[in-house]
GROMACS .gro file of C-alpha atoms in nm:
model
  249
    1UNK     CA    1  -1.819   1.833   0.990
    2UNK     CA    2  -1.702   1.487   1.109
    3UNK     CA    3  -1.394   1.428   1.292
    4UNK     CA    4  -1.134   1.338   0.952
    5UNK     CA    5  -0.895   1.052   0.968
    6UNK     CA    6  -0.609   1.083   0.816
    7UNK     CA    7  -0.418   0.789   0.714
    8UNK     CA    8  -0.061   0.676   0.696
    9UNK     CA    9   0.142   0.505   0.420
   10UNK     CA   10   0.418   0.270   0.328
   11UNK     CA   11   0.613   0.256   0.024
   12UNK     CA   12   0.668  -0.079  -0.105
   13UNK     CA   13   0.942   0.033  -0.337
   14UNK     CA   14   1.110   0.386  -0.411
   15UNK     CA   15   1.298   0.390  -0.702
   16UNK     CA   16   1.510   0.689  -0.750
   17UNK     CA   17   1.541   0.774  -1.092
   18UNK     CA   18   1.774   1.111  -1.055
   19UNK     CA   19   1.796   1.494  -0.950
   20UNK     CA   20   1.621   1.755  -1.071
   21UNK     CA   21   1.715   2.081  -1.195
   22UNK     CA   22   1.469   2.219  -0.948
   23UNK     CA   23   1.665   2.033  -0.635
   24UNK     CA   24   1.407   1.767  -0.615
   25UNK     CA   25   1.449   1.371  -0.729
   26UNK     CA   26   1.225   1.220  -0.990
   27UNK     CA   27   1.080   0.890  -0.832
   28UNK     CA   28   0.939   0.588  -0.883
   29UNK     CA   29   0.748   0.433  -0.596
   30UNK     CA   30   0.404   0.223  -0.493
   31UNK     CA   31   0.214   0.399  -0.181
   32UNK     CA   32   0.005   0.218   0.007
   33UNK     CA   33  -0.239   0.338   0.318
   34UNK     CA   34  -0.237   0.122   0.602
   35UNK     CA   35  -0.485   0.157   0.920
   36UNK     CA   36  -0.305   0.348   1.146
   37UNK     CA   37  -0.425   0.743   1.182
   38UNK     CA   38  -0.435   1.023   1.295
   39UNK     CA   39  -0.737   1.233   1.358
   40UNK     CA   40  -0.861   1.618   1.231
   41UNK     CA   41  -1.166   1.777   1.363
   42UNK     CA   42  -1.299   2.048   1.116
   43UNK     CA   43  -1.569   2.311   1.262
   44UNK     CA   44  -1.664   2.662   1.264
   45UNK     CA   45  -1.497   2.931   1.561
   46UNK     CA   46  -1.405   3.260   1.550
   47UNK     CA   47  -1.020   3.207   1.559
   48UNK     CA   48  -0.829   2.959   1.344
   49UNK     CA   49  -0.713   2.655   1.572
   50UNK     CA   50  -0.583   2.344   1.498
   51UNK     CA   51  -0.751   2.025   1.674
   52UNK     CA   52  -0.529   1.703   1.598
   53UNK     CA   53  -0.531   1.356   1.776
   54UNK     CA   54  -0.186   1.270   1.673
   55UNK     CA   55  -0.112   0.848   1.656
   56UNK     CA   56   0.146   0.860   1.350
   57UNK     CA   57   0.519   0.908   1.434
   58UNK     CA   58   0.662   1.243   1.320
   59UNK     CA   59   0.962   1.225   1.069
   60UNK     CA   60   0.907   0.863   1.030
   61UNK     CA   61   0.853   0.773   0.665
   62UNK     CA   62   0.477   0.699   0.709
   63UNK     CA   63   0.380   1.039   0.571
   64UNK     CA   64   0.179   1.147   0.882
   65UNK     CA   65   0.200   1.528   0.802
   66UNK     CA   66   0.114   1.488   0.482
   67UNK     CA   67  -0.157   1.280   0.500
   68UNK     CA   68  -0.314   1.554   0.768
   69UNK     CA   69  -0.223   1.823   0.481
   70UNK     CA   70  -0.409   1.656   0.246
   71UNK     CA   71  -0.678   1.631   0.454
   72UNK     CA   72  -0.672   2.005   0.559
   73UNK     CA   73  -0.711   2.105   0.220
   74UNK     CA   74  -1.016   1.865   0.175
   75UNK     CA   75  -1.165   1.988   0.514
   76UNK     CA   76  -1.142   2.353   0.481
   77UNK     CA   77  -1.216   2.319   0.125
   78UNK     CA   78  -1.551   2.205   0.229
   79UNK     CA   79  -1.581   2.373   0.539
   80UNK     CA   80  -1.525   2.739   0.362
   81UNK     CA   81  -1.734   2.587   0.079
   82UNK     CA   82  -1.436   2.725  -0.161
   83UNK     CA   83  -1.516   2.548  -0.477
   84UNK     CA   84  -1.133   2.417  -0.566
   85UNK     CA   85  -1.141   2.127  -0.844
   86UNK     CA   86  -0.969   1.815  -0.766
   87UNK     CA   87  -0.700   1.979  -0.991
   88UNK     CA   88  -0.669   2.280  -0.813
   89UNK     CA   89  -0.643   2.065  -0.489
   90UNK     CA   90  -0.383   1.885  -0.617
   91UNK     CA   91  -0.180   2.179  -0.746
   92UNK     CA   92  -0.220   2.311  -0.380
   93UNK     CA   93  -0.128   2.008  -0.228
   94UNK     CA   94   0.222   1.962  -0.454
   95UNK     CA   95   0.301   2.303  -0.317
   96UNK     CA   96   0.296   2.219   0.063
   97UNK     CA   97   0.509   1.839   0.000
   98UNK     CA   98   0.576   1.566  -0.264
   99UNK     CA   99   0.348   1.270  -0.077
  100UNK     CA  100   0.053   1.534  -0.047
  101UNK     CA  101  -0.109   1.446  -0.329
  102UNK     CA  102  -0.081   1.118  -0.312
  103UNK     CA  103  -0.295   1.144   0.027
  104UNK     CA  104  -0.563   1.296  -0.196
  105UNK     CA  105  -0.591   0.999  -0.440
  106UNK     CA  106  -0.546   0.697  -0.253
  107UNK     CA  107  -0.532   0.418  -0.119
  108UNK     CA  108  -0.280   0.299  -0.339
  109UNK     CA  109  -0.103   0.441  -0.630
  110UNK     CA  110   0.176   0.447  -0.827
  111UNK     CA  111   0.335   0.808  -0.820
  112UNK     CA  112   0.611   0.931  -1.022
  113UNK     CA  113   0.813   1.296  -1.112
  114UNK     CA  114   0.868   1.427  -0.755
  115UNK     CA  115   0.509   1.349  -0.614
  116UNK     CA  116   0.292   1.486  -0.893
  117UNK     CA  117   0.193   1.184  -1.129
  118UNK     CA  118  -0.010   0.935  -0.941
  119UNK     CA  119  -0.161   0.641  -1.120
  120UNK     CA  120  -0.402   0.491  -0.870
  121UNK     CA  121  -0.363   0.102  -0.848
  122UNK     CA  122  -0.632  -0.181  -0.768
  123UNK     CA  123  -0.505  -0.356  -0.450
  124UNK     CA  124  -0.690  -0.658  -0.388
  125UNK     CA  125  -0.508  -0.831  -0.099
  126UNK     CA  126  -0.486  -0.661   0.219
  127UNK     CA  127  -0.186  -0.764   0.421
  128UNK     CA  128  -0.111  -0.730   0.781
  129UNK     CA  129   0.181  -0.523   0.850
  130UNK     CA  130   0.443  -0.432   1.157
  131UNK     CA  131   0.573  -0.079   1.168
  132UNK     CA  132   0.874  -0.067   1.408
  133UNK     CA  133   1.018   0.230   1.475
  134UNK     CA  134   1.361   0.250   1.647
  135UNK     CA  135   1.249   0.608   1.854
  136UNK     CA  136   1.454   0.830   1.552
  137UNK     CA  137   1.339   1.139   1.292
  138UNK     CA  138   1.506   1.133   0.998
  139UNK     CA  139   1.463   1.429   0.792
  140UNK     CA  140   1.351   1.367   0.438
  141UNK     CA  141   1.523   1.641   0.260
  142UNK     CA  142   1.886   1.478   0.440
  143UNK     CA  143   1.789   1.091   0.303
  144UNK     CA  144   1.757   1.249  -0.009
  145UNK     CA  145   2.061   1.408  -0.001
  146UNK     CA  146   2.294   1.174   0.085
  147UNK     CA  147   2.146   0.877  -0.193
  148UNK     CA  148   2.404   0.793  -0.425
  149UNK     CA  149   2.210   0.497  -0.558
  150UNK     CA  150   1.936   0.559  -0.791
  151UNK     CA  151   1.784   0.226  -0.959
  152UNK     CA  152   1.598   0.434  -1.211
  153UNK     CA  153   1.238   0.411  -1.354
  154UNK     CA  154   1.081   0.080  -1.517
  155UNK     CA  155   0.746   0.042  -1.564
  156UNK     CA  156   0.782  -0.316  -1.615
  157UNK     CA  157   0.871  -0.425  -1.266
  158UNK     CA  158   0.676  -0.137  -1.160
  159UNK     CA  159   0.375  -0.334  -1.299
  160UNK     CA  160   0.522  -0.700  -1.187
  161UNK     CA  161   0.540  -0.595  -0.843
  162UNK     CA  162   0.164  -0.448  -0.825
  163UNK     CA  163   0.031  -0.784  -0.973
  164UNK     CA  164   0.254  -1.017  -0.714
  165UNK     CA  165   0.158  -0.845  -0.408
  166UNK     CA  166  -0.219  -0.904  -0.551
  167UNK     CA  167  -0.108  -1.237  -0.633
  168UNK     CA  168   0.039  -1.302  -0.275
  169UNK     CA  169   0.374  -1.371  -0.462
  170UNK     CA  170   0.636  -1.227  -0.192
  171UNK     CA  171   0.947  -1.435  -0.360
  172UNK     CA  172   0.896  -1.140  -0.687
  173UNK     CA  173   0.875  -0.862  -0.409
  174UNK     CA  174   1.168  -0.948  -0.215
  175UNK     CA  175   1.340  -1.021  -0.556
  176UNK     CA  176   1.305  -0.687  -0.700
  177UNK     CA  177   1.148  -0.403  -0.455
  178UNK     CA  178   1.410  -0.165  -0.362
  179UNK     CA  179   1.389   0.151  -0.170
  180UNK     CA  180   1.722   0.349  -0.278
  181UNK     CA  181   1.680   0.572   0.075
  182UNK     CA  182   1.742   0.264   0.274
  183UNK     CA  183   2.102   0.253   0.255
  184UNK     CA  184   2.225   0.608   0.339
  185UNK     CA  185   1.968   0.575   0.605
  186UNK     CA  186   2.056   0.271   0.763
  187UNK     CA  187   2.417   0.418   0.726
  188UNK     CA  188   2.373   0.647   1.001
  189UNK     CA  189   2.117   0.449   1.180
  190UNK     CA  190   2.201   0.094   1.168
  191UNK     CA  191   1.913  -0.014   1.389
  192UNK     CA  192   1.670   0.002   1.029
  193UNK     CA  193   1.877  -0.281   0.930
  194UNK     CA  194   1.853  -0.489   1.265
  195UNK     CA  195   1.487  -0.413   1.236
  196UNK     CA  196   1.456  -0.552   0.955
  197UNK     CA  197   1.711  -0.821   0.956
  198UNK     CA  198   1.438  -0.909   1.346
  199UNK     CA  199   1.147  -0.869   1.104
  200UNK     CA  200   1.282  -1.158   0.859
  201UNK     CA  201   1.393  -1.366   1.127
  202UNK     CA  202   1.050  -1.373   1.281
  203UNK     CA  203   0.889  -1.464   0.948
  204UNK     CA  204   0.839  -1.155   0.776
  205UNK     CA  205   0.709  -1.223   0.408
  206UNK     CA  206   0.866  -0.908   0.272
  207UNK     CA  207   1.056  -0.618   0.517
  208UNK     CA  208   1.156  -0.261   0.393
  209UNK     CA  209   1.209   0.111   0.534
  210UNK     CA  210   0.903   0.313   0.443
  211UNK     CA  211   1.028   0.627   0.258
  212UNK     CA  212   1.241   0.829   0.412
  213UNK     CA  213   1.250   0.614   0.727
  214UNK     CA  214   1.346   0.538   0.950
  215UNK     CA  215   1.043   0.331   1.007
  216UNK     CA  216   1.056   0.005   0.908
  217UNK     CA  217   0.771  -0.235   0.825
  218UNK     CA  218   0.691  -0.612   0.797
  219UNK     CA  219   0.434  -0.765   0.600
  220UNK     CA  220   0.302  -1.074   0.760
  221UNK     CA  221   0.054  -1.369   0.643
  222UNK     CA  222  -0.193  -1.303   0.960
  223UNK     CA  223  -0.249  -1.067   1.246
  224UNK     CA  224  -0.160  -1.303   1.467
  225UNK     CA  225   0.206  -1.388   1.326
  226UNK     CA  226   0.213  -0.979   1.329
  227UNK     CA  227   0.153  -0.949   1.679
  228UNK     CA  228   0.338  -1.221   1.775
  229UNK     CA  229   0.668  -1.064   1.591
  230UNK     CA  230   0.586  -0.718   1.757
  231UNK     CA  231   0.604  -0.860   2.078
  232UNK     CA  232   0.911  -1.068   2.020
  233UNK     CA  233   1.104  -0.776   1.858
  234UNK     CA  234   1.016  -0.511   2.099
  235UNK     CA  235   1.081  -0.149   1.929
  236UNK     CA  236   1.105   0.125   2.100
  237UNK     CA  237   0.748   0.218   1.885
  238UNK     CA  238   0.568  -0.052   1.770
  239UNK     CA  239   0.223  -0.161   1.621
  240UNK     CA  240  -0.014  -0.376   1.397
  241UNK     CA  241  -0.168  -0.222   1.120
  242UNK     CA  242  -0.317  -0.328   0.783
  243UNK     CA  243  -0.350  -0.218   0.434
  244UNK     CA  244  -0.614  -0.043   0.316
  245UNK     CA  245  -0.795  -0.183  -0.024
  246UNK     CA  246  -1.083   0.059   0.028
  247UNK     CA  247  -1.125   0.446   0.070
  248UNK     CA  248  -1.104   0.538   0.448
  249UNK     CA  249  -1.330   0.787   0.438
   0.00000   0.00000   0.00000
């Protein structure tokens, strides 16, 4: 088999809607691949080994593991020739982490409950986009934990904010995109907010923590006004990416 790549993500918005009687929190949030990935090599041996070229940030909000789970199950799915529906995938996939299936859906969906109902979404714009990282894991089951804002489901602004990023209308996304996990985060680590507060200043058109963070990102009107922020803002892990309106497979 081909070498895999396995993309990353950002969430545009996470809306938590509450807790679950199963310990988990009901979301609402838009996912988003962007071109930065890491890489899975799939082949026959006589022992199981893993083979990784490793580019995304662990425990950074950019779904890196989960993306390469997703892609695992794909892989040795194939590779074993096992015969497991899309649906079966899926079920498999919930059980190793709540962004997995996304990863085996994308590039861009809507996904509610705790991971498990993904509405894929046409993306026409691609955008490109500054993830800074300020050299920090956060742990996602801890963000979780310690939100005490939850701004709920509604599928109206859920819907508004797919057709302004597709209309290139940032003054509707930086009006109403939220990502409740921002603020305990940037609690304990208040370099996400003097990332992003750098990000605005150097003419970000929209700036949010990815997930769980602590990864921030910056969407920009060019590449060049991208790199010319990542430069000026200096991280201590930094890089250009873009969205992904098309399958990267």
């Amino acid at each position: 088999m081909p070498a895999t790549k396995t993309p990353a993500k950002i969430n545009w918005f996470l809306r938590l809607k509450g807790k679950r009687p199963d310990g988990y929190h009901d979301i609402s949030s838009l996912l988003q691949c962007v071109s930065l990935f890491d890489t899975l090599t799939f082949e026959e041996a006589p022992t199981l080994s893993v083979m990784t070229v490793k580019n995304i940030p662990i425990a950074a909000g950019l779904g890196g593991g989960s993306s390469d789970a997703a892609a695992t199950l794909r892989g040795l799915n194939s590779l074993w020739d096992a015969g497991l529906s899309d649906r079966e995938l899926h079920a498999a996939a919930l059980g190793l982490g709540s962004d997995v299936p996304f990863f085996l859906s994308g590039p861009a969906a809507l996904v509610r409950g705790r991971g498990e109902l993904i509405s894929p979404v046409v993306m026409s714009r691609a955008y490109s986009v500054v993830l800074l990282n300020p050299g920090l894991r956060v742990s996602a089951g801890w963000a979780y934990a310690e939100a005490r804002s939850f701004s709920g489901e509604d599928k109206g602004i859920e819907d508004s904010l797919v057709r302004a990023l597709n209309e290139g209308d940032f003054d509707v996304l930086r009006g109403a995109a939220v990502n409740d996990l921002e603020a305990p985060v940037a609690a304990r680590h208040p370099e996400v907010s003097e990332l992003k507060r750098r990000l605005y200043e150097e003419g970000a058109l929209f700036a949010a923590m990815s997930g769980s963070g602590p990864t921030v990102f910056g969407a920009f009107e060019s590449r060049l006004r991208a790199e010319e922020a990542r430069r000026a803002i200096r991280a201590a892990w930094s890089t250009v990416t873009h969205t992904v309106t098309v399958s990267a497979e």
